[in-house]
XYZ file of C-alpha atoms in Angstrom:
683
model
C 4.175 47.055 101.495
C 0.648 45.771 100.878
C 0.869 43.629 104.014
C 1.890 46.642 106.112
C -0.989 48.723 104.742
C -3.372 45.828 105.466
C -2.304 45.591 109.095
C -2.501 49.375 109.591
C -6.088 49.324 108.274
C -6.846 46.333 110.488
C -5.497 48.041 113.619
C -7.510 51.177 112.861
C -10.624 49.040 112.440
C -10.074 47.220 115.735
C -9.373 50.500 117.504
C -12.574 52.032 116.105
C -14.533 48.917 117.130
C -13.254 49.163 120.696
C -14.218 52.842 120.817
C -17.695 51.968 119.565
C -18.138 49.178 122.095
C -16.728 50.831 125.226
C -19.243 53.704 125.458
C -22.105 51.215 125.397
C -20.566 49.186 128.232
C -19.668 52.347 130.178
C -23.212 53.649 129.768
C -24.652 50.402 131.132
C -22.213 50.509 134.071
C -23.333 54.056 134.929
C -26.952 52.913 134.864
C -26.030 49.949 137.076
C -24.240 52.151 139.616
C -27.030 54.722 139.748
C -28.717 52.742 142.539
C -32.214 53.489 141.255
C -32.874 50.184 139.483
C -35.420 47.570 140.451
C -34.198 43.984 140.851
C -35.690 43.075 137.470
C -34.051 46.031 135.693
C -30.717 45.383 137.434
C -30.821 41.796 136.165
C -31.408 42.994 132.591
C -28.507 45.472 132.708
C -26.103 42.854 134.130
C -27.083 40.394 131.395
C -26.460 43.040 128.687
C -23.026 43.917 130.134
C -22.108 40.226 130.300
C -22.997 39.656 126.645
C -21.088 42.742 125.465
C -17.955 42.143 127.535
C -17.650 38.370 127.007
C -15.715 38.614 123.692
C -13.235 41.013 125.351
C -12.603 39.660 128.871
C -13.479 36.205 130.166
C -12.901 37.105 133.843
C -15.086 40.222 133.645
C -17.794 38.301 131.797
C -17.915 35.639 134.534
C -17.968 38.363 137.216
C -20.965 40.149 135.681
C -22.630 36.854 134.776
C -22.518 35.726 138.408
C -23.847 39.151 139.371
C -26.760 38.577 136.979
C -27.351 35.171 138.597
C -27.447 36.818 142.041
C -29.919 39.436 140.783
C -32.057 36.688 139.226
C -32.210 34.860 142.553
C -33.255 38.091 144.263
C -36.120 38.537 141.812
C -37.244 34.945 142.452
C -37.966 34.677 138.720
C -37.003 31.181 137.545
C -37.012 32.306 133.900
C -34.260 34.798 134.797
C -32.275 32.149 136.687
C -32.466 29.795 133.692
C -31.350 32.573 131.311
C -28.383 33.500 133.542
C -27.372 29.820 133.841
C -27.410 29.448 130.062
C -25.332 32.612 129.528
C -22.670 31.647 132.115
C -22.506 28.141 130.652
C -21.989 29.631 127.175
C -19.085 31.781 128.424
C -17.370 28.760 129.997
C -18.003 26.745 126.814
C -16.309 29.376 124.637
C -13.284 29.164 126.951
C -13.269 25.346 126.511
C -14.063 24.877 130.229
C -16.551 22.115 129.500
C -16.946 20.813 133.078
C -18.214 24.155 134.450
C -20.243 24.738 131.278
C -21.956 21.382 131.825
C -22.963 22.351 135.389
C -24.689 25.568 134.297
C -26.302 24.027 131.196
C -27.710 21.220 133.391
C -29.174 23.838 135.742
C -30.765 25.735 132.827
C -32.317 22.497 131.525
C -33.673 21.488 134.937
C -35.353 24.883 135.520
C -36.837 25.109 132.017
C -38.227 21.586 132.346
C -39.864 22.538 135.656
C -41.313 25.641 133.980
C -42.404 23.536 130.968
C -40.715 26.213 128.856
C -40.918 24.317 125.546
C -39.404 27.150 123.506
C -36.183 27.076 125.571
C -35.726 23.289 125.805
C -34.229 22.717 122.302
C -31.402 25.171 123.047
C -30.778 23.488 126.430
C -30.422 20.050 124.854
C -28.285 21.544 122.076
C -25.847 23.071 124.593
C -25.538 19.793 126.508
C -24.964 17.901 123.256
C -22.173 20.281 122.229
C -20.420 19.910 125.597
C -20.660 16.118 125.656
C -19.373 15.935 122.067
C -16.333 18.035 122.962
C -15.700 15.816 126.009
C -15.838 12.716 123.789
C -19.000 11.506 125.567
C -20.660 10.690 122.258
C -23.646 8.607 123.419
C -24.777 11.393 125.763
C -24.154 13.979 123.019
C -26.263 11.996 120.545
C -29.068 11.505 123.072
C -29.299 15.259 123.788
C -29.181 16.306 120.113
C -31.910 13.763 119.270
C -34.071 15.334 122.014
C -33.270 18.746 120.520
C -34.428 17.454 117.115
C -37.635 15.997 118.576
C -38.615 19.262 120.319
C -37.838 21.351 117.218
C -40.003 19.039 115.097
C -42.807 19.316 117.664
C -42.544 23.120 117.571
C -42.377 23.047 113.729
C -39.118 25.011 113.975
C -37.586 24.218 110.566
C -34.409 26.190 111.176
C -33.966 24.392 114.506
C -34.499 21.045 112.741
C -31.730 21.930 110.270
C -29.359 22.857 113.105
C -30.239 19.661 115.016
C -29.472 17.497 111.972
C -26.153 19.288 111.500
C -25.110 18.742 115.129
C -26.155 15.068 115.049
C -23.949 14.756 111.965
C -21.092 16.342 113.942
C -21.440 13.685 116.667
C -21.395 10.843 114.142
C -18.364 12.482 112.518
C -16.612 12.551 115.919
C -17.463 8.851 116.367
C -15.889 8.058 112.983
C -19.253 7.051 111.473
C -18.820 9.368 108.505
C -21.440 7.729 106.269
C -24.072 8.311 108.959
C -22.794 11.879 109.366
C -23.255 12.461 105.628
C -26.959 11.534 105.860
C -27.666 14.097 108.603
C -25.568 16.803 106.920
C -27.539 16.252 103.709
C -30.823 16.508 105.670
C -29.644 19.811 107.144
C -28.681 21.142 103.703
C -32.038 20.115 102.162
C -34.058 21.859 104.908
C -31.858 24.981 104.694
C -32.467 25.108 100.926
C -36.235 24.888 101.520
C -35.973 27.823 103.937
C -33.693 29.785 101.622
C -31.183 30.095 104.495
C -27.994 30.780 102.526
C -25.693 30.857 105.554
C -26.918 27.462 106.808
C -26.528 26.014 103.291
C -22.894 27.124 103.301
C -22.280 25.638 106.748
C -23.876 22.324 105.697
C -21.618 22.229 102.628
C -18.585 22.663 104.898
C -19.795 19.753 107.034
C -20.359 17.612 103.925
C -16.852 18.449 102.760
C -15.324 17.361 106.084
C -17.265 14.074 106.063
C -16.345 13.304 102.436
C -12.735 14.157 103.206
C -12.782 11.620 106.072
C -14.219 9.040 103.638
C -11.401 9.912 101.176
C -13.951 11.155 98.616
C -11.572 14.007 97.825
C -13.132 15.185 94.550
C -16.594 15.374 96.147
C -15.098 17.123 99.180
C -13.386 19.691 96.931
C -16.701 20.371 95.197
C -18.448 20.815 98.595
C -15.802 23.252 99.844
C -15.764 25.281 96.619
C -19.553 25.725 96.738
C -19.319 26.682 100.420
C -16.505 29.144 99.646
C -18.619 30.937 97.029
C -21.480 31.336 99.544
C -19.327 32.415 102.486
C -17.442 34.959 100.358
C -20.771 36.562 99.372
C -21.732 36.692 103.056
C -18.223 37.921 104.043
C -18.082 35.187 106.705
C -14.346 35.450 107.394
C -14.230 32.772 110.081
C -15.798 30.078 107.892
C -13.727 31.142 104.879
C -10.575 30.548 106.938
C -11.839 27.050 107.841
C -12.525 26.276 104.172
C -9.028 27.405 103.124
C -7.525 25.150 105.802
C -9.530 22.122 104.643
C -8.699 22.778 100.971
C -5.034 22.907 101.916
C -5.291 19.577 103.753
C -6.940 17.903 100.733
C -4.378 19.217 98.237
C -1.533 18.192 100.538
C -3.052 14.695 100.767
C -3.210 14.633 96.960
C 0.485 15.743 96.963
C -0.368 19.011 95.210
C 1.878 20.871 97.602
C 1.948 24.288 95.903
C -1.864 24.485 95.899
C -1.897 23.351 99.526
C 0.675 26.026 100.437
C -1.400 28.765 98.758
C -4.572 27.852 100.671
C -2.731 27.536 103.986
C -1.273 31.034 103.427
C -4.738 32.436 102.702
C -6.082 30.799 105.856
C -3.227 32.253 107.917
C -3.858 35.790 106.613
C -7.564 35.589 107.524
C -6.881 34.150 110.977
C -4.369 36.945 111.612
C -6.942 39.543 110.533
C -9.406 38.083 113.099
C -6.662 37.614 115.732
C -7.857 33.983 115.940
C -4.835 32.533 117.714
C -6.118 28.963 117.598
C -6.643 29.245 113.821
C -3.275 30.989 113.395
C -1.503 28.154 115.220
C -3.138 25.469 113.058
C -2.307 27.408 109.866
C 1.337 27.850 110.919
C 1.709 24.118 111.642
C 0.118 23.252 108.285
C 2.509 25.612 106.498
C 5.471 24.136 108.364
C 4.452 20.624 107.305
C 3.820 21.514 103.652
C 7.179 23.309 103.392
C 8.780 20.070 104.616
C 7.005 18.342 101.734
C 8.406 21.013 99.393
C 11.880 20.470 100.933
C 12.083 24.134 101.925
C 13.365 23.325 105.379
C 14.350 26.795 106.592
C 10.888 28.221 105.809
C 9.316 25.147 107.394
C 11.378 25.660 110.553
C 10.402 29.363 110.770
C 6.661 28.600 110.572
C 6.863 25.716 113.062
C 8.781 27.884 115.547
C 6.126 30.622 115.229
C 3.436 27.995 115.816
C 5.269 26.698 118.891
C 5.596 30.169 120.455
C 1.930 31.010 119.770
C 0.686 27.671 121.142
C 2.757 28.185 124.319
C 1.491 31.758 124.774
C -2.171 30.756 124.390
C -1.871 27.381 126.202
C -3.397 25.512 123.248
C -2.312 22.053 124.373
C -3.442 20.057 121.329
C -1.830 22.540 118.944
C 1.297 22.543 121.106
C 1.425 18.744 120.860
C 1.120 18.954 117.036
C 3.920 21.560 116.944
C 6.184 19.258 118.991
C 5.362 16.389 116.622
C 6.153 18.406 113.477
C 9.413 19.771 114.940
C 10.476 16.249 115.928
C 9.852 15.168 112.323
C 11.781 18.213 111.024
C 14.862 17.459 113.150
C 14.712 13.769 112.218
C 14.788 14.661 108.506
C 17.795 16.908 109.214
C 19.594 14.017 110.940
C 19.556 15.838 114.318
C 18.273 12.865 116.262
C 18.873 14.272 119.748
C 16.653 17.302 119.087
C 14.132 15.033 117.374
C 14.033 12.838 120.489
C 13.692 15.874 122.800
C 10.623 17.133 120.931
C 9.187 13.621 120.809
C 9.486 13.422 124.605
C 7.740 16.804 124.954
C 4.930 15.560 122.720
C 4.568 12.326 124.731
C 4.576 14.193 128.068
C 1.882 16.631 126.886
C -0.174 13.710 125.573
C -0.175 12.262 129.100
C -1.435 15.542 130.603
C -4.408 15.572 128.203
C -5.354 12.204 129.712
C -6.838 14.032 132.722
C -10.067 14.735 130.845
C -11.152 11.228 131.887
C -11.145 12.397 135.495
C -13.570 15.234 134.654
C -15.957 12.768 133.029
C -15.907 10.452 136.055
C -16.580 13.323 138.445
C -19.457 14.473 136.243
C -20.904 10.938 136.287
C -20.948 11.023 140.099
C -22.615 14.431 140.164
C -25.278 13.322 137.686
C -26.048 10.192 139.725
C -26.269 12.295 142.880
C -28.678 14.756 141.226
C -30.877 11.884 140.024
C -31.012 10.417 143.521
C -31.802 13.814 145.020
C -34.618 14.342 142.514
C -36.064 10.894 143.260
C -36.165 11.768 146.966
C -38.025 15.006 146.226
C -40.562 13.151 144.077
C -41.088 10.592 146.843
C -41.655 13.325 149.445
C -44.167 15.040 147.154
C -45.982 11.751 146.637
C -46.236 11.140 150.379
C -47.485 14.709 150.915
C -50.178 14.264 148.238
C -51.303 10.988 149.764
C -51.520 12.599 153.198
C -53.686 15.377 151.761
C -55.924 12.871 150.002
C -56.265 10.871 153.219
C -57.423 13.962 155.129
C -60.123 14.563 152.501
C -61.214 10.957 152.789
C -61.456 11.222 156.580
C -63.760 14.236 156.188
C -65.999 12.263 153.824
C -66.083 9.334 156.216
C -67.153 11.640 159.036
C -70.229 12.631 156.977
C -71.008 9.004 156.149
C -70.937 8.100 159.855
C -74.234 9.947 160.212
C -75.845 7.547 157.688
C -74.388 4.324 159.033
C -71.878 4.047 161.887
C -71.146 0.362 161.490
C -70.580 0.339 157.727
C -68.524 3.530 157.857
C -66.194 2.228 160.576
C -65.656 -1.025 158.640
C -64.993 0.846 155.376
C -62.600 3.248 157.126
C -60.652 0.402 158.696
C -60.271 -1.428 155.387
C -59.274 1.737 153.480
C -56.682 2.853 156.051
C -55.144 -0.593 156.075
C -54.810 -0.651 152.278
C -53.417 2.923 152.048
C -50.867 2.277 154.792
C -49.780 -0.971 153.174
C -49.263 0.761 149.794
C -47.407 3.597 151.488
C -45.113 1.147 153.288
C -44.395 -0.666 150.010
C -43.544 2.591 148.201
C -41.319 3.787 151.038
C -39.534 0.417 151.135
C -39.024 0.535 147.361
C -37.721 4.099 147.560
C -35.287 3.220 150.361
C -34.056 0.188 148.400
C -33.529 2.346 145.319
C -31.702 4.958 147.401
C -29.404 2.302 148.867
C -28.625 0.900 145.408
C -27.799 4.362 144.079
C -25.507 5.060 147.051
C -23.670 1.779 146.362
C -23.250 2.838 142.709
C -21.861 6.213 143.785
C -19.354 4.623 146.205
C -18.218 2.196 143.489
C -17.790 5.032 140.987
C -15.811 6.993 143.584
C -13.336 4.097 143.703
C -13.120 4.221 139.889
C -12.494 7.971 140.092
C -9.621 7.320 142.518
C -8.095 4.925 139.982
C -8.727 7.470 137.231
C -6.844 10.145 139.185
C -3.838 7.788 139.367
C -3.876 7.000 135.642
C -1.739 9.937 134.490
C 0.865 9.289 137.204
C 1.040 5.572 136.413
C 1.378 6.339 132.697
C 4.314 8.628 133.497
C 5.956 5.988 135.736
C 5.725 3.385 132.960
C 6.651 5.826 130.145
C 10.023 6.731 131.705
C 11.523 3.190 131.705
C 9.927 2.543 128.288
C 11.746 5.559 126.893
C 14.970 4.322 128.518
C 14.455 0.882 126.923
C 13.790 2.489 123.520
C 16.910 4.664 123.757
C 19.062 1.751 125.021
C 17.773 -0.435 122.188
C 18.767 2.198 119.602
C 22.205 2.539 121.240
C 22.606 -1.251 121.328
C 21.662 -1.486 117.643
C 24.278 1.097 116.686
C 26.966 -0.620 118.796
C 26.258 -4.044 117.248
C 26.719 -2.508 113.778
C 30.264 -1.432 114.730
C 33.109 -3.500 113.295
C 34.407 -4.254 116.786
C 31.507 -3.949 119.235
C 32.378 -3.473 122.898
C 30.960 -6.519 124.642
C 31.262 -4.897 128.079
C 29.164 -1.942 126.906
C 26.618 -4.298 125.305
C 26.357 -6.334 128.525
C 25.835 -3.188 130.607
C 23.155 -1.915 128.188
C 21.318 -5.262 128.294
C 21.454 -5.154 132.106
C 19.979 -1.618 132.081
C 17.141 -2.799 129.822
C 16.457 -5.715 132.187
C 16.312 -3.364 135.198
C 13.810 -1.101 133.398
C 11.667 -4.134 132.503
C 11.688 -5.180 136.184
C 10.574 -1.665 137.153
C 7.647 -1.756 134.696
C 6.652 -5.226 135.943
C 6.661 -3.979 139.556
C 4.464 -0.966 138.706
C 1.958 -3.122 136.783
C 1.785 -5.686 139.610
C 1.236 -2.930 142.174
C -1.655 -1.253 140.349
C -3.159 -4.689 139.585
C -3.072 -5.588 143.279
C -4.477 -2.163 144.228
C -7.390 -2.534 141.773
C -8.169 -6.159 142.703
C -7.852 -5.449 146.407
C -10.639 -2.831 146.252
C -13.095 -5.620 145.358
C -11.758 -8.458 147.557
C -12.837 -8.763 151.177
C -9.271 -9.200 152.463
C -8.337 -9.295 156.125
C -4.660 -9.934 156.745
C -1.693 -8.525 158.687
C 0.282 -5.841 156.846
C 2.940 -3.184 157.416
C 1.632 0.384 157.115
C 5.024 1.712 155.912
C 4.908 -0.548 152.856
C 1.382 0.620 152.028
C 2.335 4.290 152.493
C 5.268 3.861 150.082
C 3.069 2.055 147.524
C 0.430 4.805 147.707
C 3.062 7.486 147.150
C 4.519 5.522 144.225
C 1.131 5.775 142.493
C 0.830 9.534 143.111
C 4.359 10.936 143.292
C 4.383 12.345 139.754
C 1.555 14.734 140.689
C 3.661 16.207 143.502
C 6.895 16.435 141.512
C 5.122 18.324 138.718
C 3.842 20.892 141.237
C 7.136 21.357 143.148
C 5.745 20.031 146.435
C 8.422 18.824 148.881
C 7.231 15.520 150.420
C 9.112 14.213 153.489
C 8.652 10.838 155.179
C 9.343 9.926 158.814
C 8.451 6.238 159.074
C 9.134 4.112 162.174
C 11.029 1.019 160.952
C 10.015 -0.997 164.022
C 6.303 -0.274 163.799
C 4.113 -3.384 164.405
C 1.731 -4.789 161.790
C -2.018 -4.185 161.806
C -4.863 -6.339 160.473
C -7.279 -5.360 157.681
C -7.497 -4.849 153.919
C -4.083 -3.440 152.860
C -5.331 -2.175 149.488
C -8.255 -0.257 151.002
C -5.761 1.243 153.466
C -3.706 2.357 150.440
C -6.856 4.032 149.089
C -7.140 6.036 152.343
C -3.526 7.226 152.031
C -4.050 8.088 148.340
C -7.117 10.181 149.321
C -5.110 12.006 152.036
C -2.218 12.707 149.623
C -4.547 13.984 146.882
C -6.466 16.213 149.349
C -3.181 17.631 150.654
C -2.003 18.323 147.113
C -5.302 20.091 146.243
C -5.148 22.175 149.458
C -1.588 23.315 148.693
C -2.550 24.226 145.110
C -5.591 26.197 146.305
C -3.403 28.167 148.708
C -0.871 28.748 145.915
C -3.627 30.229 143.725
C -4.739 32.630 146.475
C -1.203 33.674 147.510
C 0.204 33.642 143.958
C 2.473 30.731 144.993
C 4.585 32.867 147.372
C 5.447 30.087 149.914
C 7.411 26.863 150.210
C 5.090 23.951 149.471
C 5.615 20.943 151.733
C 3.948 17.799 153.011
C 5.016 15.297 155.694
C 3.993 11.680 156.196
C 4.732 10.045 159.569
C 4.172 6.621 161.114
C 4.798 5.643 164.734
C 3.460 3.603 167.643
C 1.360 5.122 170.408
C 0.696 2.537 173.094
C -1.437 -0.207 171.545
C -2.145 1.878 168.429
C -0.358 2.412 165.124
C -0.567 6.090 164.089
C -0.201 7.547 160.581
C -0.171 11.331 160.037
C -0.353 13.220 156.722
C 0.310 16.965 157.143
C 0.463 19.872 154.692
C 0.810 23.662 154.687
C -2.147 24.163 152.372
C -5.290 26.306 152.557
C -6.652 24.605 155.700
C -10.266 23.995 156.771
C -12.559 26.466 158.556
C -14.191 25.639 161.895
C -17.649 25.629 160.269
C -16.590 22.937 157.792
C -14.812 20.639 160.240
C -18.054 19.198 161.642
C -19.278 18.228 158.158
C -16.001 17.194 156.521
C -16.677 13.431 156.780
C -20.278 13.633 155.534
C -21.007 12.141 152.071
C -20.993 14.688 149.206
C -19.615 17.474 151.420
C -16.569 19.157 149.885
C -14.625 22.393 150.407
C -13.096 22.235 146.935
C -14.057 24.407 143.982
C -16.791 23.410 141.529
C -15.685 20.463 139.359
C -12.715 19.486 141.621
C -14.232 17.246 144.272
C -17.023 14.717 144.725
C -17.246 14.922 148.521
C -16.915 11.134 148.838
C -13.179 10.629 149.535
C -13.108 11.308 153.298
C -16.494 9.652 153.866
C -15.247 6.426 152.231
C -11.888 6.693 154.053
C -13.643 6.958 157.422
C -15.691 3.845 156.618
C -12.529 1.881 155.733
C -10.733 2.877 158.941
C -13.818 2.053 161.068
C -13.827 -1.460 159.516
C -10.344 -1.845 161.022
C -11.619 -0.667 164.465
C -9.733 2.605 164.046
C -10.653 6.277 163.797
C -9.537 9.491 162.054
C -8.633 12.775 163.771
C -8.497 16.157 162.028
C -6.397 19.199 162.959
C -6.561 22.239 160.693
C -6.211 26.009 160.656
C -7.070 28.318 157.778
C -4.064 29.386 155.636
C -1.698 27.342 157.842
C -2.414 23.727 156.966
C -4.057 20.449 157.897
C -3.074 17.198 159.626
C -5.061 13.978 159.057
C -4.287 11.418 161.780
C -5.276 7.731 161.588
C -5.165 5.509 164.689
C -5.636 1.739 164.346
C -5.217 -0.919 167.084
C -2.233 -3.231 166.649
C -4.515 -6.273 167.040
C -7.762 -5.595 165.156
C -10.612 -7.620 163.653
C -10.851 -6.819 159.883
């Protein structure tokens, strides 16, 4: 009865809150639509709407945030542009879209640095540090938080110094260097105590508790969390109280005090439900499921784990979903239901592979960062040349005056000066061009690494399947051997199946090893394009199967061989297949998937040429983009999905084989990439 009353009160509170919030948003919308606002005022209203609506609707927040960015550009006020970039980045960050958040935070930092806006720089470095820490890019996270600390110290911002120390501690905690994390958390707590900042003291105590828990200093950790709990309860900080309950439950479960652990997990669940924090609710449900297993209350454990599974699936919380699969697999194993246990283990392993794709985002971000650095260096060089030209014009004017005093000496001085300036200018230009070339080589090399990174998840899946078969066959074989009269024919067949799976794994490993090594070797040898097409598809096929794309092959068995680097040719086919897959997915997003997804790969002879075609019924390419499609860094893909290097590199590879690439495409109908290479070519 008390629970029902609690939820009724909670619903009334949420309803009242929505009523309170909506009039404010509606009022701002009416002001926005009045049409009487200046650009500056319109920007301010859009920013206010974005902040108010972001906790309610992510899509609406992004829509109004981009509107604020457009208004900021119209005002030409760089401070406004930086503020809009920071706000949009924050919205993406709260939705765990770290790649897009990183783009906008980088833009905010760049503009504030140009403006020399010292007050805004600590927050910029803080945001970048938080993103990199969540991506597991700990060195970059540490570097940005140390810059944040340095600026806050320079500004004598004590509260900022406390926050910086706490975030540096978080990075060290993520890196597993818990002793180092303790030092920074203690620094943060000491500064917060000097400031009398009770909330920050409580947060620092939570951090200290987590670090001590990682170091297995459980009594100290319990003391930290209890002090933090007393502070947060006074402040009515429900979110942090829920975190503390969860951590207390984990410690007591580790100490095998299961009833205490259960009580704290229940308290954490009730608070997370009151806040409608679905991520926190999922974690609490999994913890309760696990502790009820410890208490041997299996039916209650199963009920909580099933609730956690449903909630994780509804909210697409992949890490929580993986933990739910793991706990359910353990539950079924303890019940002796090994088939169900194996099914949930497979689901956990498959989801673990999908989380591997974060590596691809990091590699793409590396390329973008390198490109931005190169672009900035070019701008600096152009400014330097412009300044030197201006200085030279002033010098010429001075020389013209000096001519009146002495023609001979002036002409000699002018000659010597021009010669020296030109020589220095030539040296600087040569150095800049050399640096540009080196950076382009780095970018091309990293693009190859990105291509390998994109294949990693597919390769892992290809290897995981036979490994699972081997594991299952081994368990079956073990059970058969334990029989009083084992069937030798069955044992022989099982051993043969294991051998075939081992051969499959060996083939996959050899193929990716050859592909990787072949990117670096300067090979030039005859090869069959059909074999290379099949190898390329082997490395990528999982990506198409998972997206229900029908791939058909029409390969001419009598096609002649061509000469060149077979592994670089595979890279071209991999690029074409990946681009086709992305185009089909983009069309599916725009049409809500209402079409049959297909792709065809053909090979045939055309006179003295070997022709390979890769066609799809994806989004297609506009006429305006066709002329630029092979240029470096040009891409038609959405932000964070393409580097713009794939087709540029592919064209270079085909030209090395004396061939060329043709493009046929129509918007919303599809694209055909056609490669023509002479039968006899010089690699």
